[in-house]
Short mmCIF file of C-alpha atoms in Angstrom, two decimals:
data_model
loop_
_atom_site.label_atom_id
_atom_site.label_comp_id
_atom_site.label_asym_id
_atom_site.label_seq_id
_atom_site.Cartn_x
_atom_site.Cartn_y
_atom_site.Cartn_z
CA UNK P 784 -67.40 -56.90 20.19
CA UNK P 785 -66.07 -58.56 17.05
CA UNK P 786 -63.30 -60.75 17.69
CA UNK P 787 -60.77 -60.40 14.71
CA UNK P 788 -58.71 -62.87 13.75
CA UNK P 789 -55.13 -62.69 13.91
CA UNK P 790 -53.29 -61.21 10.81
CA UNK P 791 -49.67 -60.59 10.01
CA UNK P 792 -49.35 -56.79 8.63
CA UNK P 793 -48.58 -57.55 5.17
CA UNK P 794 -52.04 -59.96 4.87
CA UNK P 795 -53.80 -56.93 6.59
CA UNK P 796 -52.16 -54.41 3.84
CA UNK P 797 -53.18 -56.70 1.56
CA UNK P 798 -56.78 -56.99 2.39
CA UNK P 799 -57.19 -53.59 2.87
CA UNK P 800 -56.20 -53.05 -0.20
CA UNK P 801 -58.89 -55.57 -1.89
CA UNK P 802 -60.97 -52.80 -2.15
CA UNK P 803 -61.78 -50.50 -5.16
CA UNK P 804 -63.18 -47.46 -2.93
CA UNK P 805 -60.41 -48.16 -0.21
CA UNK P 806 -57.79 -47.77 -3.53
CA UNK P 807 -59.69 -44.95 -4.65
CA UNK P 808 -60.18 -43.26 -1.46
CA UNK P 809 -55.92 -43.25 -1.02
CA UNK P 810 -55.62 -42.10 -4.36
CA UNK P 811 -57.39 -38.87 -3.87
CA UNK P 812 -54.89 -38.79 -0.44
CA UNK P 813 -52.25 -38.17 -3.01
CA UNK P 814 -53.18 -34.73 -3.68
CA UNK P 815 -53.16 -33.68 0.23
CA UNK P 816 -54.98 -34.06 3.44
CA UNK P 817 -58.62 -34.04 3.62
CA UNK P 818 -61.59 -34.35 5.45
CA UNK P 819 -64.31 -37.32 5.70
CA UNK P 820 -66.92 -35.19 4.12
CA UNK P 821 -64.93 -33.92 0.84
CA UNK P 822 -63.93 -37.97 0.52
CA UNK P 823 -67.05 -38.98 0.70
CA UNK P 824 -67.79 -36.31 -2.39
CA UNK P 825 -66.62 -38.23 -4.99
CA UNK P 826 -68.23 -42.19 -4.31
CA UNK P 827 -71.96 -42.49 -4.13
CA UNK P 828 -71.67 -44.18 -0.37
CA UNK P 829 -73.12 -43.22 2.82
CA UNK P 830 -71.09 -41.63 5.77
CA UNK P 831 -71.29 -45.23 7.25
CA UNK P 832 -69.93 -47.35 4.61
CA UNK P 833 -67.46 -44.32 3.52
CA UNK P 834 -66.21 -44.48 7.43
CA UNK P 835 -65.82 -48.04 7.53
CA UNK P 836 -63.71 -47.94 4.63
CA UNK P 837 -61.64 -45.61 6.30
CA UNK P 838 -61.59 -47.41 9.76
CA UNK P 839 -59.81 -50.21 7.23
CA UNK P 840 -56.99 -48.29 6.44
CA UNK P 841 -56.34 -46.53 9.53
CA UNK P 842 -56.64 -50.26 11.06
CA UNK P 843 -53.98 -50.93 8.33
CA UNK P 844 -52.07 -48.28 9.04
CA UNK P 845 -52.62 -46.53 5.17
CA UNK P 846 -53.92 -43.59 6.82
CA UNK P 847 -54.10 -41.56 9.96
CA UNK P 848 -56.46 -39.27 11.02
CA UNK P 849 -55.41 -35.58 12.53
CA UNK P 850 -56.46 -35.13 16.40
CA UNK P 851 -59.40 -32.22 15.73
CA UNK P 852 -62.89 -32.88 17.18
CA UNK P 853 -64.67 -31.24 14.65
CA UNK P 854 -62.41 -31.72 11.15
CA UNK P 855 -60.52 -35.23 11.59
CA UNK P 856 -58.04 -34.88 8.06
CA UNK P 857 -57.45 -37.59 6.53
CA UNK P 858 -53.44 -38.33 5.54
CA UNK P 859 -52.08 -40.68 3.51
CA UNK P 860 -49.10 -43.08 4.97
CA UNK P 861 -47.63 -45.07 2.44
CA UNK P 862 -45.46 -47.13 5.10
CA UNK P 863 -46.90 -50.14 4.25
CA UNK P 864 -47.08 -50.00 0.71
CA UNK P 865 -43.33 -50.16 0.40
CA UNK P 866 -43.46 -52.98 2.38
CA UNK P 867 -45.70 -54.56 -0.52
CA UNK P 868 -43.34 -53.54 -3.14
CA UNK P 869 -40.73 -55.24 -1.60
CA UNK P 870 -42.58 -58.02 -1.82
CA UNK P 871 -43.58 -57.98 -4.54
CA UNK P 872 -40.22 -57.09 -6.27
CA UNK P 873 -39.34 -60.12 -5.53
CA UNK P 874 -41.11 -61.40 -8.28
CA UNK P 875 -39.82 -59.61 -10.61
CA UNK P 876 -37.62 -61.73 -13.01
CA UNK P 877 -40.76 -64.27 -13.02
CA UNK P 878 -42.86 -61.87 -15.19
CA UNK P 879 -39.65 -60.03 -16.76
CA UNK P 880 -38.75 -63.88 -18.02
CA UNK P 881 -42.01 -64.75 -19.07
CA UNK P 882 -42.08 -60.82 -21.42
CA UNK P 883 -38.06 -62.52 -22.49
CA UNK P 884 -39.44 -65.27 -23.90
CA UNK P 885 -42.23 -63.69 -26.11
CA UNK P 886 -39.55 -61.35 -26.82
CA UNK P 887 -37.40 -63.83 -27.80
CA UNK P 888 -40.55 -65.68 -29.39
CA UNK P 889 -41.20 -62.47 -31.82
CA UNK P 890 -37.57 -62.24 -32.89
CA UNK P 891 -37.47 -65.95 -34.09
CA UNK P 892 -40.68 -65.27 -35.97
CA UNK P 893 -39.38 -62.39 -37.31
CA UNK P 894 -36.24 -63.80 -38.19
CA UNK P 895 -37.73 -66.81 -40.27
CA UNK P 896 -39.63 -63.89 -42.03
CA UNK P 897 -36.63 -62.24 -43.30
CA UNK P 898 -35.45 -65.63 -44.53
CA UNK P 899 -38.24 -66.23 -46.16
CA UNK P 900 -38.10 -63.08 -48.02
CA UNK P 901 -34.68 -63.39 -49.42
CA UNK P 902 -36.10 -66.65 -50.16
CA UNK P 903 -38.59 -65.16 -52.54
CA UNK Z 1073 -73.56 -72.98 -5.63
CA UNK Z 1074 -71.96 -70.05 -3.90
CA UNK Z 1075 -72.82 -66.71 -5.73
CA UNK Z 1076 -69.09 -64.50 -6.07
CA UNK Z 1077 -69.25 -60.91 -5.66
CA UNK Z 1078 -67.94 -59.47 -8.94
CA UNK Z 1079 -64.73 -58.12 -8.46
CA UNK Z 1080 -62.19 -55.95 -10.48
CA UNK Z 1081 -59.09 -58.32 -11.32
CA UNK Z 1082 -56.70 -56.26 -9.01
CA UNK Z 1083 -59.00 -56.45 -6.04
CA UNK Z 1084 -58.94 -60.27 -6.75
CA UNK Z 1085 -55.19 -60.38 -6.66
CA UNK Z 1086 -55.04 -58.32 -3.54
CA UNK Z 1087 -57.83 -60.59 -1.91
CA UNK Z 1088 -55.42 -63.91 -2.73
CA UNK Z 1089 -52.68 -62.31 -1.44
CA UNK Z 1090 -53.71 -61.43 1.74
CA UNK Z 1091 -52.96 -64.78 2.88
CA UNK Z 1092 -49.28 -66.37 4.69
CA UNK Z 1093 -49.89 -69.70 3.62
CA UNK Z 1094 -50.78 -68.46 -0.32
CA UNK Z 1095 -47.63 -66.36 -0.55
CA UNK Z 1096 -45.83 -69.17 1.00
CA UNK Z 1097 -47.12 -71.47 -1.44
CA UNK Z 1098 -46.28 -68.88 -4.36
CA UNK Z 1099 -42.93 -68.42 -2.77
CA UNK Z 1100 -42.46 -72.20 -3.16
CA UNK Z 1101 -43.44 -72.40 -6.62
CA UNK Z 1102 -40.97 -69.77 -7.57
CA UNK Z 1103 -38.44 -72.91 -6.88
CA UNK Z 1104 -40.63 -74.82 -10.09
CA UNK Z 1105 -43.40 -76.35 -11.07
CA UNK Z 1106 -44.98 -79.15 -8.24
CA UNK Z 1107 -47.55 -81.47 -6.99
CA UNK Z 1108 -50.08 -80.76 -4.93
CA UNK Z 1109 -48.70 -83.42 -2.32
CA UNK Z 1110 -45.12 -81.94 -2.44
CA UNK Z 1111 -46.52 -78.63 -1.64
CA UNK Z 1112 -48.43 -79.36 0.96
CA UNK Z 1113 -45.91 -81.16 2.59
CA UNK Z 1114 -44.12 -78.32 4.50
CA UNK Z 1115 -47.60 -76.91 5.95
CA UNK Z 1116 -49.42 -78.22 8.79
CA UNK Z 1117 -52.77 -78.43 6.60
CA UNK Z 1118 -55.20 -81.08 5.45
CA UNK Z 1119 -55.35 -81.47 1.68
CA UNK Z 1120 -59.13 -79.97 1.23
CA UNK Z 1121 -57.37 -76.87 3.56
CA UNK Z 1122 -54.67 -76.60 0.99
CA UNK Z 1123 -56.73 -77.53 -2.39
CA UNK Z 1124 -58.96 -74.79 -1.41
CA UNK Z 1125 -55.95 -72.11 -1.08
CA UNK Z 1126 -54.89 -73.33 -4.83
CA UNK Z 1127 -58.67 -72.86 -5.89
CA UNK Z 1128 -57.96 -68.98 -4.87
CA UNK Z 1129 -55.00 -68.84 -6.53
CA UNK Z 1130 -55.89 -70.47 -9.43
CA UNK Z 1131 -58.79 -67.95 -9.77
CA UNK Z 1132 -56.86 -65.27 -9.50
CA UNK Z 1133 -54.63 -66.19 -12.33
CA UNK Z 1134 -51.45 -66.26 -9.88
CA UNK Z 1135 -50.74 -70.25 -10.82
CA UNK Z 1136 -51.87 -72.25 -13.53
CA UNK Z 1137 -52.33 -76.30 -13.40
CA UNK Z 1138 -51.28 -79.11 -15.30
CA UNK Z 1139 -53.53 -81.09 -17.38
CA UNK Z 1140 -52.36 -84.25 -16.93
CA UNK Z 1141 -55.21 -86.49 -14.74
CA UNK Z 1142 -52.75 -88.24 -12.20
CA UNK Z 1143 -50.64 -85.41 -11.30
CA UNK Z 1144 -51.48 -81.82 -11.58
CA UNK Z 1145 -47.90 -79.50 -10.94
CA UNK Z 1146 -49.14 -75.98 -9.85
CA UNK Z 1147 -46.83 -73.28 -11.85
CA UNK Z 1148 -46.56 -69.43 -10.79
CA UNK Z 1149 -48.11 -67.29 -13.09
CA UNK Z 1150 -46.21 -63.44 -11.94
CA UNK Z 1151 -48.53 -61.29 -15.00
CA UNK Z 1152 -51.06 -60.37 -11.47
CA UNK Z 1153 -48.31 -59.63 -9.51
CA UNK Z 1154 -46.66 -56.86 -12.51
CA UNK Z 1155 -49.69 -55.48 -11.97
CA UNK Z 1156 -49.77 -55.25 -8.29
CA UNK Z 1157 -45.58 -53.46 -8.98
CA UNK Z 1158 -47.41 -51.42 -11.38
CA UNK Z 1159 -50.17 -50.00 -9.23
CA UNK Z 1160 -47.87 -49.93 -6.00
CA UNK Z 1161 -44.97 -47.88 -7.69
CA UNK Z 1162 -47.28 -45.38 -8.36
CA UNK Z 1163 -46.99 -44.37 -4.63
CA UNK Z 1164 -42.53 -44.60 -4.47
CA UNK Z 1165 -42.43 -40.99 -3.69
CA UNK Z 1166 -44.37 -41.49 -1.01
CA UNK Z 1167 -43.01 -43.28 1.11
CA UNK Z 1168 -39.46 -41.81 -0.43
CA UNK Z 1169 -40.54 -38.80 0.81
CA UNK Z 1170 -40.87 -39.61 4.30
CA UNK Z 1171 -37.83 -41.07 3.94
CA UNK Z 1172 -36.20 -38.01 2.63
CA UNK Z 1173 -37.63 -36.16 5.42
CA UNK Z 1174 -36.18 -38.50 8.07
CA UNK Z 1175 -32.77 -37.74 6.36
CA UNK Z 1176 -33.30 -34.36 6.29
CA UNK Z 1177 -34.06 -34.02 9.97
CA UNK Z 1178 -30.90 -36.82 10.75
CA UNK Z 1179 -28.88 -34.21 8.55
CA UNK Z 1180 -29.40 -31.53 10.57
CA UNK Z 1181 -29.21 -32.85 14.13
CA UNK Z 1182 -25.54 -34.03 12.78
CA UNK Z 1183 -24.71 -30.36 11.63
CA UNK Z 1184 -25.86 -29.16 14.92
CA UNK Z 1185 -23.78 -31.82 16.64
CA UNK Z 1186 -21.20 -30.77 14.98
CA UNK Z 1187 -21.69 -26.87 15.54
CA UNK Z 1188 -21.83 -27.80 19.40
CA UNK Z 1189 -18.51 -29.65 19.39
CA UNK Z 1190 -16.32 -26.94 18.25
CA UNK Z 1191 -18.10 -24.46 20.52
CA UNK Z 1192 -16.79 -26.42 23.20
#
């Protein structure tokens, strides 16, 4: 048995989420339920690798899988990923100042421009 | 030297954030620009343990570093983590919808509450 090591949910989102296929595999969740094989369609993976994948974000509680033997759907459960933007929000005035000051950058150019061409 | 596995830059974001001590240490530089000694100070970490954390986040663009020789303040750098809002608000009605269906279904167990009060 592989012992994992400890993890608060938001790193665990967050690692799941490291993942191009695991992004692109809850992507195509978006449009609906579906099974294992028709996921597997799209990504040129084997059944293992595609099923590891998806034993990530069950484990990380992005999707569950229905309770059928024979057709397990997959669902989408975006739970945790408004716990990221919440997180994340709360960076939000750090990028919005940095787009404020080359917006403010650009009007002082554009300014001295104008000057210039009354100048002229 | 340690070969990388190439990586998209989202994936890279996601992989540095999936770490308590590397959002702490982001959530600390959201307070300003500082040393490497002054943030290190609140965790129970050697300095390699810590100067390798800032190696991650410096590669995935989420701080920058000073280029003076003696003292090197670590900034936040949010432009990774617009893009982490961007891709996550793509999923809002999502999780709003699960939300809306938990109203929904509070809704009417209140209506029927009420229904079964004035019966009595």
């Amino acid at each position: 048995m592989v012992k994992q090591m400890p993890s608060d949910p938001l790193s665990t989102t967050f690692a799941a989420l490291a993942d191009p296929t695991r992004r692109a595999i809850l992507q195509r969740l978006t449009r609906g339920e579906t099974s294992v094989t028709e996921l597997a369609r799209p990504f040129d993976m084997t059944m293992p690798a595609i099923s590891k994948h998806l034993k990530v974000l069950e484990r990380s509680h992005l999707i569950t899988r229905g309770r059928e033997a024979q057709w397990r759907p997959c669902k989408l459960e975006a739970g945790p990923l408004k716990e990221v933007a919440e997180w994340v929000g709360g960076y939000r005035k750090f990028w919005e100042e940095s787009l404020d000051r080359l917006d403010e950058y650009l009007k002082q150019l554009q300014k001295k421009e104008k000057t210039n061409a009354r100048k002229k």
